[in-house]
Coordinates of C-alpha atoms in Angstrom, one line a residue:
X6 CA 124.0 72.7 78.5
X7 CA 123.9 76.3 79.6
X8 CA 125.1 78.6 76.6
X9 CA 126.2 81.7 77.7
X10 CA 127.0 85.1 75.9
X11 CA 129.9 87.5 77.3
X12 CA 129.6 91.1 76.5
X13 CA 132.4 93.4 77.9
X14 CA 135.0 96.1 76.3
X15 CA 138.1 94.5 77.8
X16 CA 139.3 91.5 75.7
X17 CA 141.5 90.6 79.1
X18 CA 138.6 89.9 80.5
X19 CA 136.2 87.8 78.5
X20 CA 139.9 85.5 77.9
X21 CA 139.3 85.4 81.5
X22 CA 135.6 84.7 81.7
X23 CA 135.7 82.0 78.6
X24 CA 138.9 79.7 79.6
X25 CA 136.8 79.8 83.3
X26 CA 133.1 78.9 81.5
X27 CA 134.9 76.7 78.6
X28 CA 136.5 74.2 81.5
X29 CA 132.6 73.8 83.3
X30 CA 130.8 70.7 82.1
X31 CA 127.6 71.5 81.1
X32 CA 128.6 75.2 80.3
X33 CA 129.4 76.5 76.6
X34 CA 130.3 80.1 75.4
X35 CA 128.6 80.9 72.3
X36 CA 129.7 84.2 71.8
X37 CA 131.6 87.2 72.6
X38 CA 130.8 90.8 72.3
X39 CA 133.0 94.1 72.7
X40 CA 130.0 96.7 73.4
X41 CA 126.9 96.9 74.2
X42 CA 125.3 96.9 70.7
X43 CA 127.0 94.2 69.5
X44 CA 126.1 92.1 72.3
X45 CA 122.3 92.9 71.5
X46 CA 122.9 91.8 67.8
X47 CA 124.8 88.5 69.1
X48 CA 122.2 88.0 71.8
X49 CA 119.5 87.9 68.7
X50 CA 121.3 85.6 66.5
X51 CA 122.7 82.8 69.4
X52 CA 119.4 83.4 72.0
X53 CA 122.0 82.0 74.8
X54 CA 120.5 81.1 78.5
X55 CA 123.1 83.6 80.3
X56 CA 124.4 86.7 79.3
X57 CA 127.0 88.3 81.3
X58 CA 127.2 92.3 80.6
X59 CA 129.3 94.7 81.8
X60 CA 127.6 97.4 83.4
X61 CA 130.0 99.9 82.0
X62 CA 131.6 100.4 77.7
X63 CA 132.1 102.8 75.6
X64 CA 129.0 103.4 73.0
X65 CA 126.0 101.6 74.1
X66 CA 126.3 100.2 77.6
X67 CA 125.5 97.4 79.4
X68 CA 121.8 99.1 81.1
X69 CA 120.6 99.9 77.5
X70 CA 121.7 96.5 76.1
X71 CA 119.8 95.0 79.0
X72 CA 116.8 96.9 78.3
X73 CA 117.1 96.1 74.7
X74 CA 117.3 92.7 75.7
X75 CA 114.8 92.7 78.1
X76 CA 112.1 94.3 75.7
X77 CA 112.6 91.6 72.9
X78 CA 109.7 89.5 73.2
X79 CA 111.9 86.9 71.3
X80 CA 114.5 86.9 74.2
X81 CA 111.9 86.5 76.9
X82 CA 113.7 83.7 78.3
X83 CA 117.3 84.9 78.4
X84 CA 119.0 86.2 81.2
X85 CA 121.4 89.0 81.5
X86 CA 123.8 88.8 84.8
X87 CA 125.3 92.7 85.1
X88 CA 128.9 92.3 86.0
X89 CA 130.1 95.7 87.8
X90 CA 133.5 96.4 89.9
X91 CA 132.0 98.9 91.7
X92 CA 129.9 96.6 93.9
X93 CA 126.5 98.4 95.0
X94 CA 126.2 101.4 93.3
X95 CA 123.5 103.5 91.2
X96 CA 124.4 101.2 87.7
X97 CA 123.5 97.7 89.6
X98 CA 120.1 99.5 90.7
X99 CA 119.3 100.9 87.2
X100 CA 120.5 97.5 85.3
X101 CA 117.8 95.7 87.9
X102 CA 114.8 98.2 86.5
X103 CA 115.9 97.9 83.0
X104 CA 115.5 93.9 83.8
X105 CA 118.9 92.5 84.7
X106 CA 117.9 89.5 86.9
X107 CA 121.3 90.1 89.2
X108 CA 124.8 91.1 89.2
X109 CA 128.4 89.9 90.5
X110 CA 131.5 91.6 91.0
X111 CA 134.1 91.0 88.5
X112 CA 136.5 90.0 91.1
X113 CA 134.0 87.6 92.7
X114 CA 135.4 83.9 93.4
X115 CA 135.1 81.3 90.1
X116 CA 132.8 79.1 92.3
X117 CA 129.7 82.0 92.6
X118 CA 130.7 83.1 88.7
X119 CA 129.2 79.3 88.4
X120 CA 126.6 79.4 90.6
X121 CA 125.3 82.8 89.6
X122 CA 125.3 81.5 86.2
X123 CA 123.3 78.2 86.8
X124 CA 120.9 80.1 89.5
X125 CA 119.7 82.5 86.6
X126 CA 119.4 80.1 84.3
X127 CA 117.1 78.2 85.7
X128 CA 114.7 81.6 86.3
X129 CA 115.9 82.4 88.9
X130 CA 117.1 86.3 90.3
X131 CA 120.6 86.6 91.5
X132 CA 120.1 88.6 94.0
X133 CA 120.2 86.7 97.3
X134 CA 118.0 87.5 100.5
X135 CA 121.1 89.0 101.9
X136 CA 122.2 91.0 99.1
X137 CA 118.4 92.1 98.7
X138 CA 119.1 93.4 102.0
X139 CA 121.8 95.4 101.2
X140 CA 120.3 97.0 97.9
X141 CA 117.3 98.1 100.1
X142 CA 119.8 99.7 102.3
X143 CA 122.2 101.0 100.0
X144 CA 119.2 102.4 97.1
X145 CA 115.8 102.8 98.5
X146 CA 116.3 105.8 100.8
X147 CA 114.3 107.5 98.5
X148 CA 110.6 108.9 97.5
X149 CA 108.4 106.4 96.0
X150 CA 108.5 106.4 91.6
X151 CA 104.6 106.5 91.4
X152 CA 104.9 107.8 88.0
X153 CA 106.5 105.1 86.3
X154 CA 105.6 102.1 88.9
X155 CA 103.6 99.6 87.9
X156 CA 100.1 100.1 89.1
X157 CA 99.8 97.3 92.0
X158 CA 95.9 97.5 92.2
X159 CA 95.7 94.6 90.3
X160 CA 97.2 92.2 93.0
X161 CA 94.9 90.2 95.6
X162 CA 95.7 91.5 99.3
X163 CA 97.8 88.2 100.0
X164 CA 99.8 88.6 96.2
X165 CA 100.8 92.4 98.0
X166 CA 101.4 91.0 101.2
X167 CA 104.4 88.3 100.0
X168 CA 105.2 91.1 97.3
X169 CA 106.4 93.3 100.2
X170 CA 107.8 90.4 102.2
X171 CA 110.0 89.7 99.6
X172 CA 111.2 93.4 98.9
X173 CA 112.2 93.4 102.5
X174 CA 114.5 90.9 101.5
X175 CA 113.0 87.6 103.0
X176 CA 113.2 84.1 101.4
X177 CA 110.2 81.9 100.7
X178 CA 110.3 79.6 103.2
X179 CA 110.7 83.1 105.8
X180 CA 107.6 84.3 103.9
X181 CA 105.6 81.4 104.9
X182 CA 106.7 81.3 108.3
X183 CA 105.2 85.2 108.6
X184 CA 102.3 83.9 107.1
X185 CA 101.4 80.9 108.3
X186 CA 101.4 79.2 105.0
X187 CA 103.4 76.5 103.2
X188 CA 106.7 77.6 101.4
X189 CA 104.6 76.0 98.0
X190 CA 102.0 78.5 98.8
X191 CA 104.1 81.5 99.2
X192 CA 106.3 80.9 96.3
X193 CA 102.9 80.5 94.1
X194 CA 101.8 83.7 95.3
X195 CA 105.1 85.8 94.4
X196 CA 104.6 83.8 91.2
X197 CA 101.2 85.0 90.2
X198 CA 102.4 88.5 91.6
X199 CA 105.7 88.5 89.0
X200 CA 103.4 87.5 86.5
X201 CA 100.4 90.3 86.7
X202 CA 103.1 92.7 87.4
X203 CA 105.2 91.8 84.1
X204 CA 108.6 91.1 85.9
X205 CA 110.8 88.6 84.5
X206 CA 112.0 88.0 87.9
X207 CA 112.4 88.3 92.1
X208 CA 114.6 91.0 91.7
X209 CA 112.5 93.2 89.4
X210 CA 109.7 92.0 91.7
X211 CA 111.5 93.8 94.3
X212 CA 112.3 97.5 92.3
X213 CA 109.0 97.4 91.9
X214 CA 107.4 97.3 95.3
X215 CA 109.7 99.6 96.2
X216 CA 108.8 102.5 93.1
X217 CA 105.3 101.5 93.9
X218 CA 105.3 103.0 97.4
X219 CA 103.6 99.3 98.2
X220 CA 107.0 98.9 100.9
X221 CA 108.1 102.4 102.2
X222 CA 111.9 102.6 101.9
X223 CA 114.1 103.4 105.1
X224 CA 115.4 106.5 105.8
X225 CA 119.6 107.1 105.3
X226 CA 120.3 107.1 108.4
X227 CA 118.7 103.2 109.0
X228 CA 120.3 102.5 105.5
X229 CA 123.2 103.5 106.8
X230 CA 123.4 101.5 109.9
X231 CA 122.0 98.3 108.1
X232 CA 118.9 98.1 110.6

């Protein structure tokens, strides 16, 4: 059973978002919250699998209940799903640095509300190779964060190598194509580099090689043109 907490200002909304999860098998609703802050207290008394936050409420909002979620050490294992109506935009990139392990539109079909929820909770991002794709284009056209990167010189040369693969949007078994190596191999690596780097996931995996200056971003105008 995946328990799942919903945290948005409009009650329209999460009536939506519940009667959808309630009529799932194997998905229960444990909890709703209005704003951000109460969704951070209900997130530490239920400890659901999911949590799906709006990006934007009045008071505390969705990015700082996510990174108030994200630096519990007793919610290491929950997994906050941004939901945004705005698509690709500044919020989605922030909510991924602050440790959101994906996002969906709020208008997005019931079928990928239900995948997205059972793809996070089993650990992994949301935050597919195409839409990786398309976050690179839309975000990254911009100087390297060095200051408040992680530092990657703790990574072997082959833990850097699928590290930048993946920001470039590529899948694992892509990865081990490049490389010559099994799909096993490369998804071990990106482990062992989500693991030295402390990000709870691919897609914080990929904000980071990007503020790190390991992959150098694109400039506007190949953003722009999706090359």
């Amino acid at each position: 059973m995946i328990r799942v907490v919903l945290v948005d200002d409009q009650a329209l909304m999460r009536a939506g978002f519940r009667a959808l999860l309630d009529a799932e098998d194997g998905i229960e609703v444990v909890g709703e919250a209005a704003d951000g802050a109460e969704g951070v207290g209900l997130v530490r008394e239920r400890v659901p699998d999911v949590v799906l936050m709006d990006v934007q409420m009045p008071g505390t909002g969705g990015i700082e209940a996510t990174r108030r979620i994200a630096a519990d050490p007793a919610l290491a294992a929950v997994r906050v799903v941004m939901l945004t109506n705005y698509g690709l935009d500044e919020y989605v990139f922030e909510a991924l640095r602050a440790g959101a392990s994906g996002f969906l539109l709020k208008d997005s079909e019931p079928e990928d509300l239900l995948t997205g929820i059972a793809v996070v909770a089993r650990g992994d991002a949301l935050l597919s190779p195409s839409v990786t794709r398309r976050l690179i284009g839309a975000f990254v056209a911009r100087p390297p964060d060095r200051a408040t990167a992680p530092g990657l010189e703790c990574l072997t040369p082959r833990e850097r190598e699928v590290t930048a693969l993946a920001a470039r949007g590529l899948t694992n078994e892509e990865i081990a194509a490049h490389m010559v190596i099994s799909p096993f191999t490369a998804k071990t690596h990106i482990s062992r580099a989500m693991t030295k780097l402390g990000a709870r996931d691919r897609a914080q995996l990929v904000v980071f090689a990007y503020e790190s200056g390991l992959v150098a971003a694109r400039t506007p105008e190949a953003a722009r043109e999706g090359t």
